[in-house]
């Protein structure tokens, strides 16, 4: 019973959305738009579960003085400070102006964005280290990977002189022909895999996500 | 051990002193700027710019090794980002979307315009509360109903979406001529050209696409052993895949480097003021 | 004397009057030569409800005016007018260039909108052929009444329906075949075979295993495929009594992952070893999550990192950090853009569809193997259709390609 009803619900809603695709009538479209809106609303409730987990894990670290426990205090401090600013407690209790609170925006602009951008920029270093480690042409496959990467990287190099034009044409052909072919093969495989997995979920064959009774 | 603690303490003092100094200098530099609105604002803005620069360098320090500055930045980032998305989700979705459709008194309390009572909005509210029952060890099983709703909906949507875009559309897009503008052997040789838009190059490209897709799909065959001709085709498939992956890798290198340029610009321009 | 004057007067009269008359005629003749006649109107105007839509739309067709783009009466465009009664008032709905012979009049479905077009309401249309002179135009006959309404079946999506039914039937048939005891072969997946070895290595070294489910939501297909692999890994980990760390990006994914791991520990006969803090939520911000997982990798020093699911730009950061930390790395994603980075940085990578095949490979259950076989049949069908398509295109046969056309 505890698993049968969810499995039935999965099947019913899955089949409904498949049928909905073939029914252009307004009522079907209305239901589809509502279902999508509902997913966003439910997602926010789920976020509360996540925040609870984060607080519990961090507090547990502090309470039992696990390694690096002072940093868990920083996590909790940042979390609660942002919540207070976000709800604009000191000025208007519970007001939508919370998101316009100066400190909330300052934390976003001067803490969140810089760290996020810096983490993203680490990719420049990591791509270089990955290339250094991987491009050693130890096998035919690695050689093919290396050669095609080199051709694409060098295509706009102004110092190649006579070869520059041929490099650019080769790179363009590589991107438009074998690249297209392989991507199409992967896309078809992935698409079929997704369709098959969706079907397995709807038919109740794939039910790991429900856990056990 | 005592030595390393002493070194860490000295480094900490140097870092604090450096950034304090940078804050003071920045505050006075901002004071003289055209859009300045007073000393207090200069001090406040300079503080935040200095904090942003400190956190940027703390994250970069990760490239050397894990250290307390990176740990500080990481844990602060986790806490603040989790709360940020919670606040945004609460105000934009719950208060912006749900409350105006279920309660006029709550709409007044939260100062959002009431849109009238829509009973359909009670469904996600109930499903959301059911999801929260996960926290209860006795009643937690009921949260599967909300999960089933989400999983069922997305499975149905995904099945159709991916069948259409990743299979049917790909089938019809693969219908390309294997002999482009073919008018017979004579005209082919008399008008032979290696130009990329020429008949020969386009025919060759179409054959490469045909063989590439064919062999790539064979590589992804799971229910037949890759032996003999099948194995050869599968090997050609993985070669084509590797060429693609190399091309993708090379394509993204410059994009990633430009991200670093952006961050360095912030440090040298907004923080240190060394470039305009 | 009187006779002389009379004759002079008559001659004058005979001379001037014709001249005057001639002048008058000449003036009249010049007025006639500058007036422009109206152009010929459009003909055969028809209007019908637009097919395969949700209503609020009418499709019009007409024969363009014979004066379209020709001569003094040159038609430079058309205007479509609509009214709710044959006598009007008519409201302009569209202005079209010369040469136009059709138009779809789409209205809003919301009553509050100024452009609302009600279903099951009579509408009347006329098309006006316009010239460069705004005062010179001609209207077609009024066509109507015509009503718009939504359809209950989109015939333009029949190819999708055919494939959905075909795939479902193939899957169900092959599952039945697998259930009846038929042996279904699955080729070796190096990445999945390495999982057992990697778990053994972690146990020997006394180090934990890090499992990253990716940045997908609980309902993403890649994440669902990852749960199955997580279940197998967790069961093995429980048997070997190794530590498992599962940092989660999405809170619902976290709840499902907790259920999966708890079930796996119970299946392995070690329910008491399960600790809910093994599977924890980090944050729903992409790079904050990456920063936290990187920190975990460098501090906990897991022997094995397993990345299975939906990944974006952070894939390289995770994989490289893991490589620098000296972990064995096994990855699998369906994101084509991230596969090259995993291939370069990880020891084993499941490419695209291999991630979905992994669940069938691990469990060898008939139901899952049957579904995998159906995927292979679909790929074989693709190859056959592609070959037919190549041949038909080469021989100039277009109808075969049209079979796959899907309208919106």
PDB file of C-alpha atoms in Angstrom, chain A residues 15 18 20-30 33 42-43 46-51 53-54 56-57 60 66 68 112 115-117 119-120 122-123 126-131 133-135 145 183-184 186-203 205-206 208-212, chain C residues 52-54 56 109 119 150-154 157 160-161 164 167-168 171-172 175 221 224 227-228 231 251-252 254-256 259-260 263 267 276-277 279-282 284-285 287 290-291 294 299 313 316-317 320-321 323-324 334 336 339 341 343-345 351-353 356 359 367-368 371 375 378-379 382 406:
ATOM      1  CA  UNK A  15       0.420   8.792 -18.902  1.00  0.00           C
ATOM      2  CA  UNK A  18       1.955  11.807 -22.624  1.00  0.00           C
ATOM      3  CA  UNK A  20      -1.575  15.922 -22.914  1.00  0.00           C
ATOM      4  CA  UNK A  21       1.079  16.359 -25.604  1.00  0.00           C
ATOM      5  CA  UNK A  22      -1.361  15.154 -28.279  1.00  0.00           C
ATOM      6  CA  UNK A  23      -4.316  17.222 -27.060  1.00  0.00           C
ATOM      7  CA  UNK A  24      -3.946  20.867 -28.076  1.00  0.00           C
ATOM      8  CA  UNK A  25      -7.259  21.912 -26.521  1.00  0.00           C
ATOM      9  CA  UNK A  26      -7.196  24.804 -24.062  1.00  0.00           C
ATOM     10  CA  UNK A  27      -8.219  22.708 -21.074  1.00  0.00           C
ATOM     11  CA  UNK A  28      -5.255  20.364 -21.589  1.00  0.00           C
ATOM     12  CA  UNK A  29      -2.910  23.332 -21.951  1.00  0.00           C
ATOM     13  CA  UNK A  30      -4.329  24.897 -18.772  1.00  0.00           C
ATOM     14  CA  UNK A  33       0.718  25.060 -17.172  1.00  0.00           C
ATOM     15  CA  UNK A  42       6.630  22.132  -4.128  1.00  0.00           C
ATOM     16  CA  UNK A  43      10.332  22.663  -4.782  1.00  0.00           C
ATOM     17  CA  UNK A  46      11.695  20.704  -0.413  1.00  0.00           C
ATOM     18  CA  UNK A  47      14.284  23.436   0.078  1.00  0.00           C
ATOM     19  CA  UNK A  48      13.159  23.691   3.704  1.00  0.00           C
ATOM     20  CA  UNK A  49      14.107  20.012   4.112  1.00  0.00           C
ATOM     21  CA  UNK A  50      17.529  20.753   2.678  1.00  0.00           C
ATOM     22  CA  UNK A  51      18.152  23.744   4.935  1.00  0.00           C
ATOM     23  CA  UNK A  53      19.650  18.955   6.895  1.00  0.00           C
ATOM     24  CA  UNK A  54      22.414  21.550   6.515  1.00  0.00           C
ATOM     25  CA  UNK A  56      21.562  19.647  11.577  1.00  0.00           C
ATOM     26  CA  UNK A  57      24.829  18.442  10.038  1.00  0.00           C
ATOM     27  CA  UNK A  60      26.270  18.170  14.914  1.00  0.00           C
ATOM     28  CA  UNK A  66      34.336  17.153  14.861  1.00  0.00           C
ATOM     29  CA  UNK A  68      37.053  21.721  11.317  1.00  0.00           C
ATOM     30  CA  UNK A 112      28.291  35.424  -3.352  1.00  0.00           C
ATOM     31  CA  UNK A 115      33.310  33.689  -4.868  1.00  0.00           C
ATOM     32  CA  UNK A 116      31.084  32.199  -7.583  1.00  0.00           C
ATOM     33  CA  UNK A 117      32.995  33.958 -10.356  1.00  0.00           C
ATOM     34  CA  UNK A 119      35.285  29.311  -8.613  1.00  0.00           C
ATOM     35  CA  UNK A 120      34.223  29.480 -12.265  1.00  0.00           C
ATOM     36  CA  UNK A 122      39.414  28.147 -11.623  1.00  0.00           C
ATOM     37  CA  UNK A 123      38.404  26.259 -14.751  1.00  0.00           C
ATOM     38  CA  UNK A 126      42.109  23.107 -14.324  1.00  0.00           C
ATOM     39  CA  UNK A 127      41.673  22.905 -18.068  1.00  0.00           C
ATOM     40  CA  UNK A 128      45.395  23.530 -18.447  1.00  0.00           C
ATOM     41  CA  UNK A 129      46.301  20.876 -15.882  1.00  0.00           C
ATOM     42  CA  UNK A 130      43.857  18.397 -17.442  1.00  0.00           C
ATOM     43  CA  UNK A 131      45.306  19.031 -20.884  1.00  0.00           C
ATOM     44  CA  UNK A 133      47.985  15.251 -18.004  1.00  0.00           C
ATOM     45  CA  UNK A 134      45.793  13.890 -20.749  1.00  0.00           C
ATOM     46  CA  UNK A 135      47.597  14.940 -23.884  1.00  0.00           C
ATOM     47  CA  UNK A 145      41.680  13.462 -28.892  1.00  0.00           C
ATOM     48  CA  UNK A 183      27.139  14.158 -31.491  1.00  0.00           C
ATOM     49  CA  UNK A 184      24.147  12.844 -33.381  1.00  0.00           C
ATOM     50  CA  UNK A 186      25.380  10.308 -28.716  1.00  0.00           C
ATOM     51  CA  UNK A 187      22.184  12.371 -28.776  1.00  0.00           C
ATOM     52  CA  UNK A 188      20.213   9.460 -30.228  1.00  0.00           C
ATOM     53  CA  UNK A 189      21.623   7.070 -27.630  1.00  0.00           C
ATOM     54  CA  UNK A 190      20.993   9.473 -24.770  1.00  0.00           C
ATOM     55  CA  UNK A 191      17.508  10.260 -26.060  1.00  0.00           C
ATOM     56  CA  UNK A 192      16.592   6.586 -26.266  1.00  0.00           C
ATOM     57  CA  UNK A 193      18.070   5.984 -22.839  1.00  0.00           C
ATOM     58  CA  UNK A 194      15.982   8.802 -21.397  1.00  0.00           C
ATOM     59  CA  UNK A 195      12.839   7.545 -23.083  1.00  0.00           C
ATOM     60  CA  UNK A 196      13.468   4.003 -21.862  1.00  0.00           C
ATOM     61  CA  UNK A 197      14.220   5.139 -18.301  1.00  0.00           C
ATOM     62  CA  UNK A 198      11.107   7.363 -18.249  1.00  0.00           C
ATOM     63  CA  UNK A 199       9.084   4.369 -19.397  1.00  0.00           C
ATOM     64  CA  UNK A 200      10.665   2.150 -16.737  1.00  0.00           C
ATOM     65  CA  UNK A 201       9.838   4.721 -14.068  1.00  0.00           C
ATOM     66  CA  UNK A 202       6.221   5.013 -15.248  1.00  0.00           C
ATOM     67  CA  UNK A 203       5.765   1.249 -15.418  1.00  0.00           C
ATOM     68  CA  UNK A 205      10.247  -1.158 -13.125  1.00  0.00           C
ATOM     69  CA  UNK A 206      12.657   1.512 -11.880  1.00  0.00           C
ATOM     70  CA  UNK A 208      14.725   2.721  -6.371  1.00  0.00           C
ATOM     71  CA  UNK A 209      13.662   6.310  -5.597  1.00  0.00           C
ATOM     72  CA  UNK A 210      10.735   5.098  -3.440  1.00  0.00           C
ATOM     73  CA  UNK A 211      12.903   3.250  -0.968  1.00  0.00           C
ATOM     74  CA  UNK A 212      11.607   0.300   1.014  1.00  0.00           C
TER      75      UNK A 212
ATOM     76  CA  UNK C  52      -4.238  21.448 -34.403  1.00  0.00           C
ATOM     77  CA  UNK C  53      -4.294  24.368 -31.988  1.00  0.00           C
ATOM     78  CA  UNK C  54      -5.930  25.398 -28.740  1.00  0.00           C
ATOM     79  CA  UNK C  56      -8.526  31.472 -30.779  1.00  0.00           C
ATOM     80  CA  UNK C 109      -6.998  33.355 -24.976  1.00  0.00           C
ATOM     81  CA  UNK C 119     -14.048  30.507 -29.460  1.00  0.00           C
ATOM     82  CA  UNK C 150      -9.593  24.033 -30.020  1.00  0.00           C
ATOM     83  CA  UNK C 151      -8.972  20.540 -31.317  1.00  0.00           C
ATOM     84  CA  UNK C 152      -8.858  17.433 -29.161  1.00  0.00           C
ATOM     85  CA  UNK C 153      -6.139  15.706 -31.158  1.00  0.00           C
ATOM     86  CA  UNK C 154      -3.106  17.185 -32.896  1.00  0.00           C
ATOM     87  CA  UNK C 157       2.090  14.940 -34.044  1.00  0.00           C
ATOM     88  CA  UNK C 160       5.489  10.971 -32.332  1.00  0.00           C
ATOM     89  CA  UNK C 161       2.452   8.863 -31.413  1.00  0.00           C
ATOM     90  CA  UNK C 164       5.709   6.175 -28.647  1.00  0.00           C
ATOM     91  CA  UNK C 167       8.661   1.806 -28.496  1.00  0.00           C
ATOM     92  CA  UNK C 168       6.280   0.973 -25.638  1.00  0.00           C
ATOM     93  CA  UNK C 171       9.753  -2.667 -24.576  1.00  0.00           C
ATOM     94  CA  UNK C 172       6.825  -4.592 -23.096  1.00  0.00           C
ATOM     95  CA  UNK C 175      10.408  -7.523 -21.016  1.00  0.00           C
ATOM     96  CA  UNK C 221      16.529  10.934 -15.767  1.00  0.00           C
ATOM     97  CA  UNK C 224      17.190   8.453 -11.479  1.00  0.00           C
ATOM     98  CA  UNK C 227      20.098   6.231  -7.770  1.00  0.00           C
ATOM     99  CA  UNK C 228      20.306   2.665  -9.062  1.00  0.00           C
ATOM    100  CA  UNK C 231      22.045   1.602  -4.406  1.00  0.00           C
ATOM    101  CA  UNK C 251      16.956  18.630  -1.293  1.00  0.00           C
ATOM    102  CA  UNK C 252      14.527  16.164  -2.883  1.00  0.00           C
ATOM    103  CA  UNK C 254      18.849  14.145  -0.828  1.00  0.00           C
ATOM    104  CA  UNK C 255      15.664  12.556   0.557  1.00  0.00           C
ATOM    105  CA  UNK C 256      15.604   9.964  -2.220  1.00  0.00           C
ATOM    106  CA  UNK C 259      16.067   6.226   1.205  1.00  0.00           C
ATOM    107  CA  UNK C 260      18.247   4.469  -1.370  1.00  0.00           C
ATOM    108  CA  UNK C 263      17.522   0.408   1.825  1.00  0.00           C
ATOM    109  CA  UNK C 267      19.579  -5.308   2.121  1.00  0.00           C
ATOM    110  CA  UNK C 276      21.582   9.687   8.001  1.00  0.00           C
ATOM    111  CA  UNK C 277      24.450  12.192   7.929  1.00  0.00           C
ATOM    112  CA  UNK C 279      23.800  11.715   2.770  1.00  0.00           C
ATOM    113  CA  UNK C 280      23.462  15.445   3.394  1.00  0.00           C
ATOM    114  CA  UNK C 281      22.334  18.581   1.656  1.00  0.00           C
ATOM    115  CA  UNK C 282      25.012  21.160   0.876  1.00  0.00           C
ATOM    116  CA  UNK C 284      21.462  24.641  -4.187  1.00  0.00           C
ATOM    117  CA  UNK C 285      24.071  26.984  -5.629  1.00  0.00           C
ATOM    118  CA  UNK C 287      29.682  26.689  -7.323  1.00  0.00           C
ATOM    119  CA  UNK C 290      31.495  22.515  -5.892  1.00  0.00           C
ATOM    120  CA  UNK C 291      33.516  24.465  -3.321  1.00  0.00           C
ATOM    121  CA  UNK C 294      36.264  20.120  -3.276  1.00  0.00           C
ATOM    122  CA  UNK C 299      40.109  16.902   3.749  1.00  0.00           C
ATOM    123  CA  UNK C 313      30.661  23.418 -16.037  1.00  0.00           C
ATOM    124  CA  UNK C 316      36.136  19.645 -14.645  1.00  0.00           C
ATOM    125  CA  UNK C 317      36.705  21.324 -11.264  1.00  0.00           C
ATOM    126  CA  UNK C 320      40.589  17.641 -11.516  1.00  0.00           C
ATOM    127  CA  UNK C 321      40.487  18.183  -7.762  1.00  0.00           C
ATOM    128  CA  UNK C 323      42.696  13.622  -9.598  1.00  0.00           C
ATOM    129  CA  UNK C 324      45.022  15.940  -7.666  1.00  0.00           C
ATOM    130  CA  UNK C 334      24.535  12.345 -20.356  1.00  0.00           C
ATOM    131  CA  UNK C 336      27.623  15.799 -24.069  1.00  0.00           C
ATOM    132  CA  UNK C 339      31.933  14.139 -21.317  1.00  0.00           C
ATOM    133  CA  UNK C 341      36.339  16.700 -19.375  1.00  0.00           C
ATOM    134  CA  UNK C 343      37.244  11.436 -20.149  1.00  0.00           C
ATOM    135  CA  UNK C 344      40.364  13.544 -19.696  1.00  0.00           C
ATOM    136  CA  UNK C 345      40.312  13.694 -15.888  1.00  0.00           C
ATOM    137  CA  UNK C 351      29.510   7.959 -22.096  1.00  0.00           C
ATOM    138  CA  UNK C 352      25.919   9.114 -22.510  1.00  0.00           C
ATOM    139  CA  UNK C 353      23.660   6.103 -22.871  1.00  0.00           C
ATOM    140  CA  UNK C 356      21.366   4.374 -18.408  1.00  0.00           C
ATOM    141  CA  UNK C 359      21.453  -0.096 -13.996  1.00  0.00           C
ATOM    142  CA  UNK C 367      12.889  -6.284 -16.656  1.00  0.00           C
ATOM    143  CA  UNK C 368      15.861  -3.986 -17.052  1.00  0.00           C
ATOM    144  CA  UNK C 371      14.220  -2.477 -21.746  1.00  0.00           C
ATOM    145  CA  UNK C 375      16.773   0.586 -26.925  1.00  0.00           C
ATOM    146  CA  UNK C 378      15.233   1.381 -31.686  1.00  0.00           C
ATOM    147  CA  UNK C 379      18.807   2.127 -32.740  1.00  0.00           C
ATOM    148  CA  UNK C 382      17.113   4.275 -36.829  1.00  0.00           C
ATOM    149  CA  UNK C 406       6.030  17.148 -36.849  1.00  0.00           C
TER     150      UNK C 406
END
